[in-house]
Amino acid sequence: MAWHVLIEAWMLKYGFKPIGQDWVTFLLSHGKSTILLSLYVDDGICATNDVKLYKQFLKDLSVEFELSNQGQCEWYLGVCIKQDLANKRTKLTQTQYIKDVLERFGMTGATPISTPMELNTHLTVADCPSDFKCNKEFVSKYQRIFGALMYLANLTRPDLAHSVNQCS
């Protein structure tokens, strides 16, 4: 049986409810106490307002599944997480991911600009050079670049969303 089927069944039996349609994020509510758990393949990240409930959950989960506790979460799926618990602030950044993307696509020498796209720009298929439309290598590279940019726009760089949408 697939791993995700096993963990989903366990989560439901434990009292978690899926959030959304993709069954990636789950919520457990016990009165004022909650646990929010998000899973990706064999990785998970958890947030709670009740340490006692969280510890019991981990204990119960470890009976069925092998766990590794990495302690305070500092990285998750390419996102750097910096927590300031005293001031109740969390900062998410993808600086390293951005550097990796620039290097992967040979753009480390690109000049930064203050806005991702000129205002009121609306691109159409006609804006694409015709010789690129049939070039499978170009199309594949373009798709990889914009997949990486969509990941950024969805997680930590919403300022890129309009530009990425227009170009994809």
PDB file of N, CA and C in Angstrom, residues 21-65:
ATOM      1  N   GLN A  21      -8.626  20.151  -0.934  1.00  0.00           N
ATOM      2  CA  GLN A  21      -8.908  18.963  -1.727  1.00  0.00           C
ATOM      3  C   GLN A  21      -7.707  18.056  -1.948  1.00  0.00           C
ATOM      4  N   ASP A  22      -6.501  18.547  -1.688  1.00  0.00           N
ATOM      5  CA  ASP A  22      -5.319  17.765  -2.050  1.00  0.00           C
ATOM      6  C   ASP A  22      -4.798  16.847  -0.949  1.00  0.00           C
ATOM      7  N   TRP A  23      -5.371  16.879   0.231  1.00  0.00           N
ATOM      8  CA  TRP A  23      -4.999  15.999   1.331  1.00  0.00           C
ATOM      9  C   TRP A  23      -3.505  16.085   1.644  1.00  0.00           C
ATOM     10  N   VAL A  24      -3.011  17.290   1.734  1.00  0.00           N
ATOM     11  CA  VAL A  24      -1.623  17.536   2.083  1.00  0.00           C
ATOM     12  C   VAL A  24      -1.538  18.156   3.467  1.00  0.00           C
ATOM     13  N   THR A  25      -2.513  18.979   3.808  1.00  0.00           N
ATOM     14  CA  THR A  25      -2.522  19.670   5.086  1.00  0.00           C
ATOM     15  C   THR A  25      -3.714  19.194   5.910  1.00  0.00           C
ATOM     16  N   PHE A  26      -3.440  18.922   7.183  1.00  0.00           N
ATOM     17  CA  PHE A  26      -4.448  18.365   8.082  1.00  0.00           C
ATOM     18  C   PHE A  26      -4.545  19.213   9.339  1.00  0.00           C
ATOM     19  N   LEU A  27      -5.739  19.228   9.932  1.00  0.00           N
ATOM     20  CA  LEU A  27      -5.990  19.994  11.150  1.00  0.00           C
ATOM     21  C   LEU A  27      -6.612  19.087  12.197  1.00  0.00           C
ATOM     22  N   LEU A  28      -6.059  19.150  13.409  1.00  0.00           N
ATOM     23  CA  LEU A  28      -6.620  18.454  14.554  1.00  0.00           C
ATOM     24  C   LEU A  28      -7.032  19.513  15.561  1.00  0.00           C
ATOM     25  N   SER A  29      -8.282  19.485  15.988  1.00  0.00           N
ATOM     26  CA  SER A  29      -8.781  20.451  16.976  1.00  0.00           C
ATOM     27  C   SER A  29      -9.302  19.698  18.188  1.00  0.00           C
ATOM     28  N   HIS A  30      -8.819  20.106  19.354  1.00  0.00           N
ATOM     29  CA  HIS A  30      -9.297  19.592  20.638  1.00  0.00           C
ATOM     30  C   HIS A  30      -9.597  20.808  21.496  1.00  0.00           C
ATOM     31  N   GLY A  31     -10.832  21.274  21.477  1.00  0.00           N
ATOM     32  CA  GLY A  31     -11.179  22.485  22.211  1.00  0.00           C
ATOM     33  C   GLY A  31     -10.409  23.667  21.646  1.00  0.00           C
ATOM     34  N   LYS A  32      -9.625  24.323  22.490  1.00  0.00           N
ATOM     35  CA  LYS A  32      -8.824  25.462  22.043  1.00  0.00           C
ATOM     36  C   LYS A  32      -7.459  25.041  21.514  1.00  0.00           C
ATOM     37  N   SER A  33      -7.144  23.776  21.609  1.00  0.00           N
ATOM     38  CA  SER A  33      -5.848  23.265  21.153  1.00  0.00           C
ATOM     39  C   SER A  33      -5.949  22.790  19.708  1.00  0.00           C
ATOM     40  N   THR A  34      -4.923  23.106  18.933  1.00  0.00           N
ATOM     41  CA  THR A  34      -4.905  22.677  17.531  1.00  0.00           C
ATOM     42  C   THR A  34      -3.507  22.223  17.130  1.00  0.00           C
ATOM     43  N   ILE A  35      -3.488  21.332  16.169  1.00  0.00           N
ATOM     44  CA  ILE A  35      -2.261  20.937  15.484  1.00  0.00           C
ATOM     45  C   ILE A  35      -2.542  21.073  13.997  1.00  0.00           C
ATOM     46  N   LEU A  36      -1.664  21.743  13.314  1.00  0.00           N
ATOM     47  CA  LEU A  36      -1.727  21.894  11.860  1.00  0.00           C
ATOM     48  C   LEU A  36      -0.525  21.160  11.298  1.00  0.00           C
ATOM     49  N   LEU A  37      -0.768  20.192  10.424  1.00  0.00           N
ATOM     50  CA  LEU A  37       0.303  19.364   9.879  1.00  0.00           C
ATOM     51  C   LEU A  37       0.230  19.380   8.362  1.00  0.00           C
ATOM     52  N   SER A  38       1.359  19.653   7.736  1.00  0.00           N
ATOM     53  CA  SER A  38       1.434  19.631   6.278  1.00  0.00           C
ATOM     54  C   SER A  38       2.477  18.603   5.867  1.00  0.00           C
ATOM     55  N   LEU A  39       2.131  17.739   4.918  1.00  0.00           N
ATOM     56  CA  LEU A  39       3.010  16.660   4.479  1.00  0.00           C
ATOM     57  C   LEU A  39       3.383  16.845   3.019  1.00  0.00           C
ATOM     58  N   TYR A  40       4.624  16.483   2.705  1.00  0.00           N
ATOM     59  CA  TYR A  40       5.073  16.455   1.313  1.00  0.00           C
ATOM     60  C   TYR A  40       5.980  15.249   1.172  1.00  0.00           C
ATOM     61  N   VAL A  41       5.549  14.269   0.410  1.00  0.00           N
ATOM     62  CA  VAL A  41       6.224  12.988   0.237  1.00  0.00           C
ATOM     63  C   VAL A  41       6.512  12.402   1.623  1.00  0.00           C
ATOM     64  N   ASP A  42       7.769  12.381   2.067  1.00  0.00           N
ATOM     65  CA  ASP A  42       8.067  11.832   3.393  1.00  0.00           C
ATOM     66  C   ASP A  42       8.547  12.916   4.358  1.00  0.00           C
ATOM     67  N   ASP A  43       8.185  14.138   4.074  1.00  0.00           N
ATOM     68  CA  ASP A  43       8.558  15.287   4.908  1.00  0.00           C
ATOM     69  C   ASP A  43       7.297  15.898   5.497  1.00  0.00           C
ATOM     70  N   GLY A  44       7.397  16.404   6.709  1.00  0.00           N
ATOM     71  CA  GLY A  44       6.252  17.048   7.327  1.00  0.00           C
ATOM     72  C   GLY A  44       6.663  18.238   8.170  1.00  0.00           C
ATOM     73  N   ILE A  45       5.748  19.163   8.298  1.00  0.00           N
ATOM     74  CA  ILE A  45       5.969  20.321   9.150  1.00  0.00           C
ATOM     75  C   ILE A  45       4.699  20.516   9.972  1.00  0.00           C
ATOM     76  N   CYS A  46       4.893  20.872  11.222  1.00  0.00           N
ATOM     77  CA  CYS A  46       3.781  20.911  12.155  1.00  0.00           C
ATOM     78  C   CYS A  46       3.792  22.211  12.943  1.00  0.00           C
ATOM     79  N   ALA A  47       2.610  22.735  13.214  1.00  0.00           N
ATOM     80  CA  ALA A  47       2.464  23.919  14.067  1.00  0.00           C
ATOM     81  C   ALA A  47       1.366  23.611  15.088  1.00  0.00           C
ATOM     82  N   THR A  48       1.553  24.110  16.294  1.00  0.00           N
ATOM     83  CA  THR A  48       0.579  23.854  17.345  1.00  0.00           C
ATOM     84  C   THR A  48       0.564  24.999  18.351  1.00  0.00           C
ATOM     85  N   ASN A  49      -0.525  25.079  19.081  1.00  0.00           N
ATOM     86  CA  ASN A  49      -0.588  26.027  20.194  1.00  0.00           C
ATOM     87  C   ASN A  49      -0.602  25.281  21.532  1.00  0.00           C
ATOM     88  N   ASP A  50      -0.341  23.968  21.484  1.00  0.00           N
ATOM     89  CA  ASP A  50      -0.379  23.151  22.690  1.00  0.00           C
ATOM     90  C   ASP A  50       0.751  22.123  22.648  1.00  0.00           C
ATOM     91  N   VAL A  51       1.824  22.406  23.347  1.00  0.00           N
ATOM     92  CA  VAL A  51       3.014  21.550  23.328  1.00  0.00           C
ATOM     93  C   VAL A  51       2.685  20.149  23.855  1.00  0.00           C
ATOM     94  N   LYS A  52       1.863  20.051  24.900  1.00  0.00           N
ATOM     95  CA  LYS A  52       1.509  18.751  25.484  1.00  0.00           C
ATOM     96  C   LYS A  52       0.786  17.884  24.446  1.00  0.00           C
ATOM     97  N   LEU A  53      -0.201  18.457  23.754  1.00  0.00           N
ATOM     98  CA  LEU A  53      -0.929  17.727  22.706  1.00  0.00           C
ATOM     99  C   LEU A  53       0.023  17.301  21.595  1.00  0.00           C
ATOM    100  N   TYR A  54       0.935  18.188  21.225  1.00  0.00           N
ATOM    101  CA  TYR A  54       1.906  17.909  20.163  1.00  0.00           C
ATOM    102  C   TYR A  54       2.809  16.735  20.539  1.00  0.00           C
ATOM    103  N   LYS A  55       3.305  16.737  21.768  1.00  0.00           N
ATOM    104  CA  LYS A  55       4.190  15.647  22.211  1.00  0.00           C
ATOM    105  C   LYS A  55       3.461  14.312  22.233  1.00  0.00           C
ATOM    106  N   GLN A  56       2.194  14.320  22.657  1.00  0.00           N
ATOM    107  CA  GLN A  56       1.410  13.087  22.655  1.00  0.00           C
ATOM    108  C   GLN A  56       1.163  12.607  21.225  1.00  0.00           C
ATOM    109  N   PHE A  57       0.876  13.547  20.338  1.00  0.00           N
ATOM    110  CA  PHE A  57       0.677  13.218  18.923  1.00  0.00           C
ATOM    111  C   PHE A  57       1.941  12.562  18.354  1.00  0.00           C
ATOM    112  N   LEU A  58       3.113  13.143  18.606  1.00  0.00           N
ATOM    113  CA  LEU A  58       4.366  12.563  18.103  1.00  0.00           C
ATOM    114  C   LEU A  58       4.606  11.174  18.679  1.00  0.00           C
ATOM    115  N   LYS A  59       4.298  11.012  19.958  1.00  0.00           N
ATOM    116  CA  LYS A  59       4.455   9.703  20.608  1.00  0.00           C
ATOM    117  C   LYS A  59       3.564   8.662  19.930  1.00  0.00           C
ATOM    118  N   ASP A  60       2.301   9.018  19.715  1.00  0.00           N
ATOM    119  CA  ASP A  60       1.353   8.103  19.075  1.00  0.00           C
ATOM    120  C   ASP A  60       1.753   7.821  17.623  1.00  0.00           C
ATOM    121  N   LEU A  61       2.183   8.833  16.918  1.00  0.00           N
ATOM    122  CA  LEU A  61       2.589   8.678  15.512  1.00  0.00           C
ATOM    123  C   LEU A  61       3.803   7.768  15.398  1.00  0.00           C
ATOM    124  N   SER A  62       4.744   7.893  16.345  1.00  0.00           N
ATOM    125  CA  SER A  62       5.980   7.100  16.291  1.00  0.00           C
ATOM    126  C   SER A  62       5.740   5.609  16.540  1.00  0.00           C
ATOM    127  N   VAL A  63       4.573   5.269  17.108  1.00  0.00           N
ATOM    128  CA  VAL A  63       4.235   3.854  17.285  1.00  0.00           C
ATOM    129  C   VAL A  63       4.006   3.203  15.924  1.00  0.00           C
ATOM    130  N   GLU A  64       3.431   3.946  14.997  1.00  0.00           N
ATOM    131  CA  GLU A  64       3.097   3.416  13.672  1.00  0.00           C
ATOM    132  C   GLU A  64       4.131   3.722  12.588  1.00  0.00           C
ATOM    133  N   PHE A  65       4.832   4.839  12.732  1.00  0.00           N
ATOM    134  CA  PHE A  65       5.737   5.300  11.680  1.00  0.00           C
ATOM    135  C   PHE A  65       7.088   5.689  12.267  1.00  0.00           C
TER     136      PHE A  65
END
